[in-house]
Amino acid sequence: MFAYHVITDRPIEIGQQIIFDEIHHNGVYQRVYEKIEIVNDIYNNPNKYSSDSLEYPVMVALRELALEEVRLKKYPTHPSRMSCLYVSETLKEAEDWEKYFIEIGRPTYSIAKLEIKGNCFTGDAIKCFDGGLDKQENLRLAELYWENKNTDIENPPICEMLVDGIIIITEIVKEINANIE
């Protein structure tokens, strides 16, 4: 399978291999597990917290941990959001993500074409949610994400493809070099 990826954070080279599996994780994994103590405290002592006081990185950790719990139980062949590369099916989709990353000030190097030897899941980024204090509600929302049913006719989905396994950079399709210091 081939896909496109907007290269952010650090440049890459043609022929470079990226591996995502049970022991090779992405940046989401690191950011989530930096917040694991507070997540555990929230679930063990919910009365200490209010929804209004949660910082965004904590809400992301609550969401991603719920998404991972549901994935492991019901969708184990789908790539983990904490051990995958987020890619686009088409160059046009990658260019849309490129514009977004540049707009938010993220270092954006290039768009690469990739060969993927692994699993793929195409979800709807709109179904990503801010995790809250209620674990059962987080799990319910995670189930809706992985079910991946298009229930909102008025708002088309924003596709996010998750891939894992061995990923090979086959081509640099477009040089960008925006927001690079």
Short mmCIF file of N, CA and C in Angstrom, two decimals, residues 50-51 79 94 99 149 164 172:
data_model
loop_
_atom_site.label_atom_id
_atom_site.label_comp_id
_atom_site.label_asym_id
_atom_site.label_seq_id
_atom_site.Cartn_x
_atom_site.Cartn_y
_atom_site.Cartn_z
N SER A 50 -12.48 19.06 38.35
CA SER A 50 -13.65 19.55 37.61
C SER A 50 -13.27 19.56 36.13
N SER A 51 -14.25 19.39 35.29
CA SER A 51 -14.01 19.37 33.85
C SER A 51 -13.36 20.67 33.38
N PRO A 79 -4.30 -0.37 13.79
CA PRO A 79 -3.10 0.22 14.39
C PRO A 79 -3.46 1.01 15.64
N ALA A 94 -2.88 15.23 1.90
CA ALA A 94 -1.62 15.59 2.56
C ALA A 94 -1.39 17.10 2.47
N LYS A 99 -1.13 22.56 4.99
CA LYS A 99 -1.63 23.92 5.25
C LYS A 99 -2.00 24.09 6.71
N LYS A 149 -18.65 4.73 11.85
CA LYS A 149 -19.87 4.88 11.06
C LYS A 149 -20.07 6.36 10.75
N ASP A 164 0.66 1.10 10.56
CA ASP A 164 1.75 0.59 11.39
C ASP A 164 2.55 -0.40 10.57
N ILE A 172 10.34 12.00 -1.98
CA ILE A 172 9.97 13.31 -1.43
C ILE A 172 9.19 14.00 -2.54
#
